[in-house]
Short mmCIF file of C-alpha atoms and ligand atoms in Angstrom, two decimals:
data_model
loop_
_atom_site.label_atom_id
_atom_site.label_comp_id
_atom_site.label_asym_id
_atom_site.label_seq_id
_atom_site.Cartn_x
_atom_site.Cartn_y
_atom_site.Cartn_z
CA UNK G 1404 0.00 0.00 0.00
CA UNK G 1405 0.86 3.43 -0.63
CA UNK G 1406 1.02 6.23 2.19
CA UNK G 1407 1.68 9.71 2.75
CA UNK G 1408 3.50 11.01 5.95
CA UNK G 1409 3.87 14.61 7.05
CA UNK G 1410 6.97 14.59 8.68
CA UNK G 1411 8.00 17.28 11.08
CA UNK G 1412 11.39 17.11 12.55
CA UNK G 1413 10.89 20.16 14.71
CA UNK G 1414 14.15 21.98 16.50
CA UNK G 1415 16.81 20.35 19.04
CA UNK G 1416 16.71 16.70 18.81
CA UNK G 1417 13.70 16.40 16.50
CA UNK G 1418 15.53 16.19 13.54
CA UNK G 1419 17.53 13.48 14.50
CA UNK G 1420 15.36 11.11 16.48
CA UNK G 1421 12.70 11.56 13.40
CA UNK G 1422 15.24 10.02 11.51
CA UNK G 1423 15.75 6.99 13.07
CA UNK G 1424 12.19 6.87 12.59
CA UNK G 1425 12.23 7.22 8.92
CA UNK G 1426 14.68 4.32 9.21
CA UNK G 1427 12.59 2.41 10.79
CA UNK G 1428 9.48 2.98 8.72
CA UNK G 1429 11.72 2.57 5.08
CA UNK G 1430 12.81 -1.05 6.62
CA UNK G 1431 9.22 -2.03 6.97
CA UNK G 1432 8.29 -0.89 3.76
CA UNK G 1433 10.85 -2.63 2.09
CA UNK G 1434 9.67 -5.95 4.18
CA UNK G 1435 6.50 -5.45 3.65
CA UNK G 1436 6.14 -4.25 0.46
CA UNK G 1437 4.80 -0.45 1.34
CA UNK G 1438 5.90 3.37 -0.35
CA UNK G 1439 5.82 5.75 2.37
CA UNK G 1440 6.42 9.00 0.82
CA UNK G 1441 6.92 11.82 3.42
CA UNK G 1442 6.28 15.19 3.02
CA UNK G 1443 8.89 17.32 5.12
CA UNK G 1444 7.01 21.01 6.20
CA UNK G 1445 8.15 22.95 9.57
CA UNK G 1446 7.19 23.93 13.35
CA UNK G 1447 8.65 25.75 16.10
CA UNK G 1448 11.69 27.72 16.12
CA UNK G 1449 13.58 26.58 13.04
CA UNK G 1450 9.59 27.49 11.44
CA UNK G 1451 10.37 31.13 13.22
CA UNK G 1452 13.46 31.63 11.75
CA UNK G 1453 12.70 30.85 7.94
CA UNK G 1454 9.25 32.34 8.07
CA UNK G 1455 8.50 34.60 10.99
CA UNK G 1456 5.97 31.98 12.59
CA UNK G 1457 5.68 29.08 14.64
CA UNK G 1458 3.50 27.32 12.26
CA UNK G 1459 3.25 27.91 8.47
CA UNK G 1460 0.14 27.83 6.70
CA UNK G 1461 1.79 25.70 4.16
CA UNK G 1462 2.63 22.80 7.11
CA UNK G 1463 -1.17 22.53 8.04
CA UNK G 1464 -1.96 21.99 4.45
CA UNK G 1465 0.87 19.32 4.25
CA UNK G 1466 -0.44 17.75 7.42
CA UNK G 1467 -3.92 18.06 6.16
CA UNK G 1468 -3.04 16.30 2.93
CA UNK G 1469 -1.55 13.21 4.52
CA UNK G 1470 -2.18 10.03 5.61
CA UNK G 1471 -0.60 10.47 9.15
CA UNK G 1472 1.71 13.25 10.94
CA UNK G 1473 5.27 12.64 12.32
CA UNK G 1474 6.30 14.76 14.93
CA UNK G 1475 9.92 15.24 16.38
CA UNK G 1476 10.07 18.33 19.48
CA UNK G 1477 9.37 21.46 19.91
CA UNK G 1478 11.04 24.36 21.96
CA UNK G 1479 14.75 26.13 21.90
CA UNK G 1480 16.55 27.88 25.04
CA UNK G 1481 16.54 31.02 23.26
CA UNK G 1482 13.18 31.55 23.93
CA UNK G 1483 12.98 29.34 27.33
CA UNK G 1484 14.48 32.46 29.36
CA UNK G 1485 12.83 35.01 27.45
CA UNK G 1486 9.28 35.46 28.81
CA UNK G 1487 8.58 38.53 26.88
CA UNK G 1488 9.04 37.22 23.58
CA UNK G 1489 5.50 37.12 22.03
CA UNK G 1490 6.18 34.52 19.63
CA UNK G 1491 7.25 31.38 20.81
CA UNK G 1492 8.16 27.78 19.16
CA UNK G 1493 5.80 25.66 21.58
CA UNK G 1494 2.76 27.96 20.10
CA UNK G 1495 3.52 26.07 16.85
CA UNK G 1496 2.62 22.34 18.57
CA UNK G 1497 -0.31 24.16 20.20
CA UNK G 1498 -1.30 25.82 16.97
CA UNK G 1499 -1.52 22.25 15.32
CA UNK G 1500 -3.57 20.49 18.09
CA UNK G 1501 -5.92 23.28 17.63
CA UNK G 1502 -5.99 23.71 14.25
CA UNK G 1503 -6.43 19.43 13.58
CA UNK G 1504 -8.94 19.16 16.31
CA UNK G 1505 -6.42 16.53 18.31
CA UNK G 1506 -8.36 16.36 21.15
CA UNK G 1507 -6.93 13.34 22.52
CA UNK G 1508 -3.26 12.65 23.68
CA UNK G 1509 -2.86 8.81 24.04
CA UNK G 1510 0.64 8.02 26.25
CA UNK G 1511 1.28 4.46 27.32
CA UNK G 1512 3.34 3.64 29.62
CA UNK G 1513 4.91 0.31 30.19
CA UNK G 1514 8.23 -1.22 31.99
CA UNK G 1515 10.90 -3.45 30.06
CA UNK G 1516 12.29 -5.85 31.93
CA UNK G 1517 15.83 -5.07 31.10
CA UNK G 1518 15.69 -1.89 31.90
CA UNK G 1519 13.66 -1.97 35.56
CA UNK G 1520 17.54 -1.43 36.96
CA UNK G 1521 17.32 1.78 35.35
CA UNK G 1522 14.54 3.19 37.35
CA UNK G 1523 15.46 4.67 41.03
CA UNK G 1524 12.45 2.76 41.79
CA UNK G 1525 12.49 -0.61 43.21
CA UNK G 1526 11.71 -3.37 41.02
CA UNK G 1527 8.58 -5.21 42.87
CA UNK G 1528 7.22 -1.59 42.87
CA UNK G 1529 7.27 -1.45 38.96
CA UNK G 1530 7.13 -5.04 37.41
CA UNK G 1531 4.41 -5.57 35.47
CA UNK G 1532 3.07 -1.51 35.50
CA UNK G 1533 0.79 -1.27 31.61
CA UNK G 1534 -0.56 2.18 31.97
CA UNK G 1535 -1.85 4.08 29.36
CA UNK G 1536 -2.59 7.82 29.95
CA UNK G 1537 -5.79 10.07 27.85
CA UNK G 1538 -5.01 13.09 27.95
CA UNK G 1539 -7.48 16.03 26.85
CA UNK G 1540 -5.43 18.35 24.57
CA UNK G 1541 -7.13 21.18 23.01
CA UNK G 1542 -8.87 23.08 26.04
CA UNK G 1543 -8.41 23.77 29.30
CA UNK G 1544 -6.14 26.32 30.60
CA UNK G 1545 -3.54 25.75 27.62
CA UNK G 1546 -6.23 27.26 25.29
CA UNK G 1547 -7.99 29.55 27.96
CA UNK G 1548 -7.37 33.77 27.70
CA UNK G 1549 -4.16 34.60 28.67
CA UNK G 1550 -3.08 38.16 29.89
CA UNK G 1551 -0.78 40.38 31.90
CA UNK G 1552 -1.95 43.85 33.91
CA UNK G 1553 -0.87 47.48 32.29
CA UNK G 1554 1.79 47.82 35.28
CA UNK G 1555 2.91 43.68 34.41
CA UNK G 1556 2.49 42.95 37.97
CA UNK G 1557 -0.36 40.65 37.59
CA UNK G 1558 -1.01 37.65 35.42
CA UNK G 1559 -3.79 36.00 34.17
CA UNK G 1560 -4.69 32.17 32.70
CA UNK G 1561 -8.14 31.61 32.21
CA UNK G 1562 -9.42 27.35 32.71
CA UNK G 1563 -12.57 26.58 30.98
CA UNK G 1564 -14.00 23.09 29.83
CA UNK G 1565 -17.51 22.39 28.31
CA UNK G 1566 -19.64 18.89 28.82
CA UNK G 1567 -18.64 18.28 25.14
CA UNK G 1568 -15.18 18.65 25.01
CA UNK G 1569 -14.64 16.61 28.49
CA UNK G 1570 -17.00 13.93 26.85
CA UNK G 1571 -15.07 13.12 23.68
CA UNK G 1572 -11.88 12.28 25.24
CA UNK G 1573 -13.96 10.39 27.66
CA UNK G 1574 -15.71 7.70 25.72
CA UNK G 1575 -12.22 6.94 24.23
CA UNK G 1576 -10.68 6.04 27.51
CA UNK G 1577 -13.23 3.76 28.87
CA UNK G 1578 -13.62 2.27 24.88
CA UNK G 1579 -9.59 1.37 25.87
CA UNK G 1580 -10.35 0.31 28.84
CA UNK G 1581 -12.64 -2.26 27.49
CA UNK G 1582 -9.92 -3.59 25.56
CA UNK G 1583 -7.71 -3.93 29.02
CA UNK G 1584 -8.43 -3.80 32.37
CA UNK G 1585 -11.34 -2.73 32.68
CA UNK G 1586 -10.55 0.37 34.81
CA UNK G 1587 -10.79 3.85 33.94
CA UNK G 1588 -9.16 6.37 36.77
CA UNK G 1589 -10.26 9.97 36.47
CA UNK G 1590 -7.60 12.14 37.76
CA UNK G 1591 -9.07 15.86 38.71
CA UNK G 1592 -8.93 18.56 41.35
CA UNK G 1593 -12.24 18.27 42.37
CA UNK G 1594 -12.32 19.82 45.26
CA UNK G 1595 -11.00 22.77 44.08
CA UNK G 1596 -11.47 23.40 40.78
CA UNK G 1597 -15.17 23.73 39.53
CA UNK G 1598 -13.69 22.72 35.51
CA UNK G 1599 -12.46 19.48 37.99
CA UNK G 1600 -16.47 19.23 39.23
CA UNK G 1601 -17.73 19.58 35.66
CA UNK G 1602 -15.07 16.74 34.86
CA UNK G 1603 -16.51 14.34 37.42
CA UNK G 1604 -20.22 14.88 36.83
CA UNK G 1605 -19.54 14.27 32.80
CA UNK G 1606 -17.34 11.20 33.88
CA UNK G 1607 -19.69 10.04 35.67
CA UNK G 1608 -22.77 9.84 33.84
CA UNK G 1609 -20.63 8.03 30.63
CA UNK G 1610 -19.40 5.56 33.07
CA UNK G 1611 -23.08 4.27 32.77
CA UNK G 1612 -22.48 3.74 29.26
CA UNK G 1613 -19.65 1.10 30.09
CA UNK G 1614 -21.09 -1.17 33.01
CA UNK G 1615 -18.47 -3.36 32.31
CA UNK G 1616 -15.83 -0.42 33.41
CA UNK G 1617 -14.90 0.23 36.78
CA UNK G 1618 -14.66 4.60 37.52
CA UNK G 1619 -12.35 5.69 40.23
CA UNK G 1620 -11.16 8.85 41.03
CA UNK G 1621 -8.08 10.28 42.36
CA UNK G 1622 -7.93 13.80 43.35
CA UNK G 1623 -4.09 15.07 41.41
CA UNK G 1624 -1.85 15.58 44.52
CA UNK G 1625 -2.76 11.92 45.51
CA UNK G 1626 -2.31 10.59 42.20
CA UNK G 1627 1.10 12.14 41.54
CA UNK G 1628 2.13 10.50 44.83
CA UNK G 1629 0.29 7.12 43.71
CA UNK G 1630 2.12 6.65 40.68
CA UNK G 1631 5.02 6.44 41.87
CA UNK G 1632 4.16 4.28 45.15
CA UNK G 1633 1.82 1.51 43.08
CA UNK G 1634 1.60 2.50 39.47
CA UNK G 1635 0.78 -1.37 38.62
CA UNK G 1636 -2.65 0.20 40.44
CA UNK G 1637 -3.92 1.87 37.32
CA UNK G 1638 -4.94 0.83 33.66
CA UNK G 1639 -6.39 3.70 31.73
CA UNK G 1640 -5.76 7.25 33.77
CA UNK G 1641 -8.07 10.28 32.18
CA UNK G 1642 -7.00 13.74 32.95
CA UNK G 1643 -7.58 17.47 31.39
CA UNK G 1644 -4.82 19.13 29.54
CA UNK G 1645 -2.25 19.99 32.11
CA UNK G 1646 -2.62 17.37 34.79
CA UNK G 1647 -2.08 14.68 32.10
CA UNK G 1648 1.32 16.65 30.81
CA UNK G 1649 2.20 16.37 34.23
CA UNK G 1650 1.40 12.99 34.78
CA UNK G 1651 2.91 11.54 31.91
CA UNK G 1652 6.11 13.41 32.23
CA UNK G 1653 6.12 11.95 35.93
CA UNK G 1654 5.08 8.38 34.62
CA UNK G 1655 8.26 8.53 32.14
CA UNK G 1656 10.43 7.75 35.40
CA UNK G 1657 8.67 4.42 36.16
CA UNK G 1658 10.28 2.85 32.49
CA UNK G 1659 13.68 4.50 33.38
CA UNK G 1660 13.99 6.93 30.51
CA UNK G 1661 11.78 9.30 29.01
CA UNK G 1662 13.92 8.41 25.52
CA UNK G 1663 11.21 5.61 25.38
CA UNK G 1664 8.30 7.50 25.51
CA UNK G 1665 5.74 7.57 22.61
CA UNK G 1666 2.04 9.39 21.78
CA UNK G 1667 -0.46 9.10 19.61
CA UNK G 1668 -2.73 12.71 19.43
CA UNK G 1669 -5.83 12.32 17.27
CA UNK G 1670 -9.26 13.72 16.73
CA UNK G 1671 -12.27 13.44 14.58
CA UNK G 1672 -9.89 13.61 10.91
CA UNK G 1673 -5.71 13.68 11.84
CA UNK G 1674 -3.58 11.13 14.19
CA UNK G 1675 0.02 13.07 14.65
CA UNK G 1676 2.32 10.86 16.36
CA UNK G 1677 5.91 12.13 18.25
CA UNK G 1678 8.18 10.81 21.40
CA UNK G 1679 6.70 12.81 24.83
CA UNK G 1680 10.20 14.25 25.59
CA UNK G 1681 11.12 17.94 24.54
CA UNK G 1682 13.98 19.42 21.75
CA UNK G 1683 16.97 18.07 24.72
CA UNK G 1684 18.90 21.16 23.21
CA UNK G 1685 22.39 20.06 25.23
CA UNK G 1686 22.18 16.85 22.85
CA UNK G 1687 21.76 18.73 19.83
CA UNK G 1688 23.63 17.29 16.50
CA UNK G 1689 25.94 14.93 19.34
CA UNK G 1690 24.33 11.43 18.15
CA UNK G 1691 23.68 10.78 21.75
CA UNK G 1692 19.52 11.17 22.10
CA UNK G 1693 17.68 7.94 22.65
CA UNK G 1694 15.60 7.89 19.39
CA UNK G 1695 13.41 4.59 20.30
CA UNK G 1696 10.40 7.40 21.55
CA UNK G 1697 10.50 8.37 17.92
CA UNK G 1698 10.88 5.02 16.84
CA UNK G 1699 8.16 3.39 18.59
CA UNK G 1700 5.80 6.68 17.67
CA UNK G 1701 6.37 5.48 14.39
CA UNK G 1702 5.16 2.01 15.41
CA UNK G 1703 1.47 3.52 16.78
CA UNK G 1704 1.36 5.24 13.57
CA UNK G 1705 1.70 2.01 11.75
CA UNK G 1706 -1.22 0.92 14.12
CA UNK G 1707 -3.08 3.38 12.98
CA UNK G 1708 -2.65 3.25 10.04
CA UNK G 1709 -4.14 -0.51 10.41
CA UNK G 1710 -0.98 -1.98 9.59
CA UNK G 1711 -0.66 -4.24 13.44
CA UNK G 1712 2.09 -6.67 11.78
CA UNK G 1713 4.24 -4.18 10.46
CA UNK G 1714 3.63 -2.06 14.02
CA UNK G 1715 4.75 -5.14 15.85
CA UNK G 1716 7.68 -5.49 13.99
CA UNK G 1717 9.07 -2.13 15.10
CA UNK G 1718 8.31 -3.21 18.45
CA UNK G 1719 10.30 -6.22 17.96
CA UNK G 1720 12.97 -4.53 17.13
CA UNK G 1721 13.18 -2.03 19.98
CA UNK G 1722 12.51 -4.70 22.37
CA UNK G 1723 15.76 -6.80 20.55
CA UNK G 1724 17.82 -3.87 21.09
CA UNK G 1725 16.90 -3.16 24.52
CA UNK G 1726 17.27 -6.71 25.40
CA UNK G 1727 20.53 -6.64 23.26
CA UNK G 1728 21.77 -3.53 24.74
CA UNK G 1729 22.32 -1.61 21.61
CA UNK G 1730 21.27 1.56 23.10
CA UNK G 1731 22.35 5.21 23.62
CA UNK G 1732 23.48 6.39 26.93
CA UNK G 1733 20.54 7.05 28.80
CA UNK G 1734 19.04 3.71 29.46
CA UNK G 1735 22.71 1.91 29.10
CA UNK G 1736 24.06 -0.43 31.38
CA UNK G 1737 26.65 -0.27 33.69
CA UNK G 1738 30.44 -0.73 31.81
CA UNK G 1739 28.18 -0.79 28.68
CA UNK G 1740 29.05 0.66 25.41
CA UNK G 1741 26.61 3.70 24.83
CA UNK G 1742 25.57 3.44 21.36
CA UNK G 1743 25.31 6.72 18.60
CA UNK G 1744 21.33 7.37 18.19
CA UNK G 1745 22.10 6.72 14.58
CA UNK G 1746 23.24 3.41 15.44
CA UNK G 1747 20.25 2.12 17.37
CA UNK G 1748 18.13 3.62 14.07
CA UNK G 1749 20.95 1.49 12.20
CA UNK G 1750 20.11 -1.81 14.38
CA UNK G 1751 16.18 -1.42 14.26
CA UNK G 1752 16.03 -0.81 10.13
CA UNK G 1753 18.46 -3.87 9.86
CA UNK G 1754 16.33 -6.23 11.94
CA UNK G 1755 13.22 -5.38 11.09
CA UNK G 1756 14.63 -6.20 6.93
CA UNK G 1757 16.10 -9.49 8.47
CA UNK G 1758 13.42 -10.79 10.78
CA UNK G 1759 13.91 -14.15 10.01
CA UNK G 1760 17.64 -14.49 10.73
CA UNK G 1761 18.41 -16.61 13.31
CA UNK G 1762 22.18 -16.17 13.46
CA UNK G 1763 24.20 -16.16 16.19
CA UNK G 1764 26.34 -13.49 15.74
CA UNK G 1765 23.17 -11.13 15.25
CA UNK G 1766 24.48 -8.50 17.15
CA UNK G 1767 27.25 -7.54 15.50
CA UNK G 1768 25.58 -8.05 12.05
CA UNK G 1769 22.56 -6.01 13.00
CA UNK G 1770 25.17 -3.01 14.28
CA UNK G 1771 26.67 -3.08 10.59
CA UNK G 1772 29.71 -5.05 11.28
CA UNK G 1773 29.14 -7.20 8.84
CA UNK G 1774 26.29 -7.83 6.02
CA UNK G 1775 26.89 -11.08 5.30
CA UNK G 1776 24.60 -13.42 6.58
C1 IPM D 1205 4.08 17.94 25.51
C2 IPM D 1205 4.90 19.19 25.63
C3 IPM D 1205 4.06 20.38 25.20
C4 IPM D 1205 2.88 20.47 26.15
C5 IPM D 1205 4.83 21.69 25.11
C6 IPM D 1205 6.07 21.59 24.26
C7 IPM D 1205 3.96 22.81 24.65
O1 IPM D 1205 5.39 19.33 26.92
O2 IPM D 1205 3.68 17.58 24.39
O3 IPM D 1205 3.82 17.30 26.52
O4 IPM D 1205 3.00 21.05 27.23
O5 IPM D 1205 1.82 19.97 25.79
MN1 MN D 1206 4.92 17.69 28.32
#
C-alpha cells in the first residue's frame, strides 16, 4: 500500500530522532512491500526563523493532505528564558492540536524488563506496570485567555471546559479500557477546581455507558504520589490538559527513561504521532539522544494506520535492542558501550529487513559489522 507522511522534525533533537524513525518505517516498507512517501514542512523555532511563525500555513496543508503526521520536538533555550518574547516555538505544537482538532493525547506507559535497573524505583514496585494515559489536549487552561496587567504585575490564565469537550476524550478512555483492564481512573482537582467538578459529573454519567468499566477517582496531589508508590494500580488514567502533561512526564520515570516515551494525538480527521520528551537542546547534533520514543511513535502510527504486523515489527525490534543492549546512553548499562542514536536507528532498520535471521552473531551483524549473513 501506498502512504503519505507529514513529517516534522521540529528543533533540538527532532531532527535526528525523526530520523531513526524514517529508518525504521523505510525497513518495513521494504519488508513489507509499502511506499511511504513523506512530506517534510516545519514547526517551532527553526519554522520562526525561515518564516517569521511558529506554524506555516503551508505545514497545516501538508499535514492536512496526509495520511498520518510525524512529529519530532518542539522548543529552543533562546526563547525558554525570554518570557517577553511574544512569539514562541511551543505555540507552533499548540497551533496544530488546535488547528487538527487533536483532542486526545494517548501516552502508554509500560516497563521493560531489562531496563527496571534503570529506574530509582524498586523493582517489585514497577514489574508488570501497563498504563496508558488520555489526555485532553485542546482546552483547558492551555487554550484559555491569557493576559498580563498594564503595570505587568499581575497575570492571568483563564481554565474553561464544556460537557462536550470533556466527553469526547472520555468515551475513548473507557472504549480502551474495554480492551484492558477494565478500569478507567479519572484524575481531577475536584475539590477545588469547579472545571475538575464539571469533569466528574460528565465522567460520571458516561461511566453508565460502560457497566463493564470500573470509575475511580483520584484527586491530582494523591495521584502524583500514587504513581510512583503503586503505578501497577492503574490501567487507563483520564486527565484534562495539564494534569495529564504532568502525569505523563512523571510516569516517564517508572520505564527508566523518558527516551522511550511515545504518543499518539488524534481527533475526529488527523492522528500526529511524536516521542513525549522535549527538543533536549544540550544533545543537539551529538548522536547521543535515545531515538526509540521516535521510533516506537512510528510504530502507533503504523497501528493506525491498520498496519498491526508491520507495528509489531518495530516493536520487535526495539525490544531486541533493549534486550541486546544496543542503546544510547541514557538507558545503558553499567560498563556498557553507549551506542550513537544513529546506530540504534541502524540496528532497528536492519532487523526489522532481516526478521527471520536466526544467526548467532546477530548482534554484530545487525550493528553493521558485517552484512553477510
Ligand atoms: C508535551 C509538551 C508540550 C505540552 C509543550 C512543548 C507545549 O510538553 O507535548 O507534553 O505542554 O503539551
Ligand atoms: Mn509535556
Amino acid at each position: 500500500m501506498k502512504y503519505t507522511i507529514a513529517v516534522i522534525p521540529g528543533d533540538g533533537i527532532g531532527p535526528e530522532v525523526t530520523n531513526q524513525a524514517k529508518k525504521a518505517l523505510d525497513a518495513i516498507a521494504e519488508y513489507y512491500d509499502h511506499i511511504f512517501i513523506y512530506k517534510e514542512a516545519q514547526m517551532g523555532a527553526c519554522a520562526i526563523e525561515s518564516t517569521g511563525v511558529p506554524l506555516p500555513k503551508e505545514t497545516i496543508e501538508i499535514c492536512k493532505s496526509a495520511d498520518a503526521i510525524l512529529f519530532g520536538a518542539i522548543g529552543d533555550p533562546k526563547y525558554d528564558n525570554s518570557p517577553e518574547a511574544k512569539i514562541r516555538p511551543e505555540q507552533g505544537l499548540l497551533s496544530i492540536r488546535k488547528e487538527l482538532g487533536l483532542y486526545c493525547n494517548i501516552r502508554p506507559v509500560k516497563v521493560y524488563d531489562k531496563l527496571i535497573k534503570n529506574s530509582p524505583l524498586k523493582r517489585s514496585v514497577i514489574e508488570g506496570t501497563d498504563i496508558v494515559i488520555y489526555r485532553e489536549l485542546t482546552g483547558g487552561v492551555y487554550f484559555g485567555d491569557r493576559s498580563l496587567s498594564e503595570d505587568k504585575k499581575t497575570a492571568y490564565d483563564g481554565c474553561s471546559y464544556s460537557v462536550d469537550e470533556i466527553s469526547k476524550v472520555a468515551h475513548l478512555a473507557f472504549k480502551e479500557a474495554q480492551l484492558r483492564k477494565k478500569v478507567v481512573t479519572l484524575v481531577d482537582k475536584a475539590n477545588v477546581l469547579e472545571t475538575s467538578r464539571l469533569w466528574r459529573k460528565t465522567v460520571t454519567e458516561i461511566a453508565k455507558e460502560y457497566k463493564d468499566v470500573e470509575l475511580r477517582y483520584q484527586y491530582l496531589d494523591n495521584a502524583v504520589m500514587q504513581l510512583l508508590l503503586d503505578p501497577k494500580q492503574y490501567d487507563v488514567i483520564l486527565s484534562a490538559n495539564l494534569f495529564g502533561d504532568i502525569l505523563s512526564e512523571e510516569a516517564s520515570v517508572i520505564g527508566g527513561s523518558i527516551g522511550l516515551l511515545a504518543s499518539t494525538s488524534i481527533g475526529e480527521k488527523y492522528a500526529l504521532f511524536e516521542p513525549i520528551h522535549g527538543s533536549f537542546p544540550q544533545a543537539k547534533g551529538k548522536d547521543i539522544a535515545n531515538p526509540l520514543a521516535s521510533i516506537l511513535s512510528a510504530a502507533l502510527l503504523l497501528d493506525y494506520l491498520g498496519l498491526q504486523e508491520e507495528a509489531d515489527a518495530i516493536e520487535r525490534a526495539v525490544e531486541k535492542s533493549i534486550v541486546l543492549g544496543i542503546t544510547t546512553q541514557d538507558i545503558k548499562g553499567e560498563n556498557q558501550y553507549a551506542a550513537p542514536t544513529s546506530k540504534v536507528g541502524d540496528f532497528i532498520a536492519d532487523y526489522i529487513t532481516h526478521q527471520d535471521d536466526s544467526n548467532l552473531n546477530f548482534r554484530n551483524i545487525h550493528m553493521g559489522q558485517s552484512t553477510i549473513i
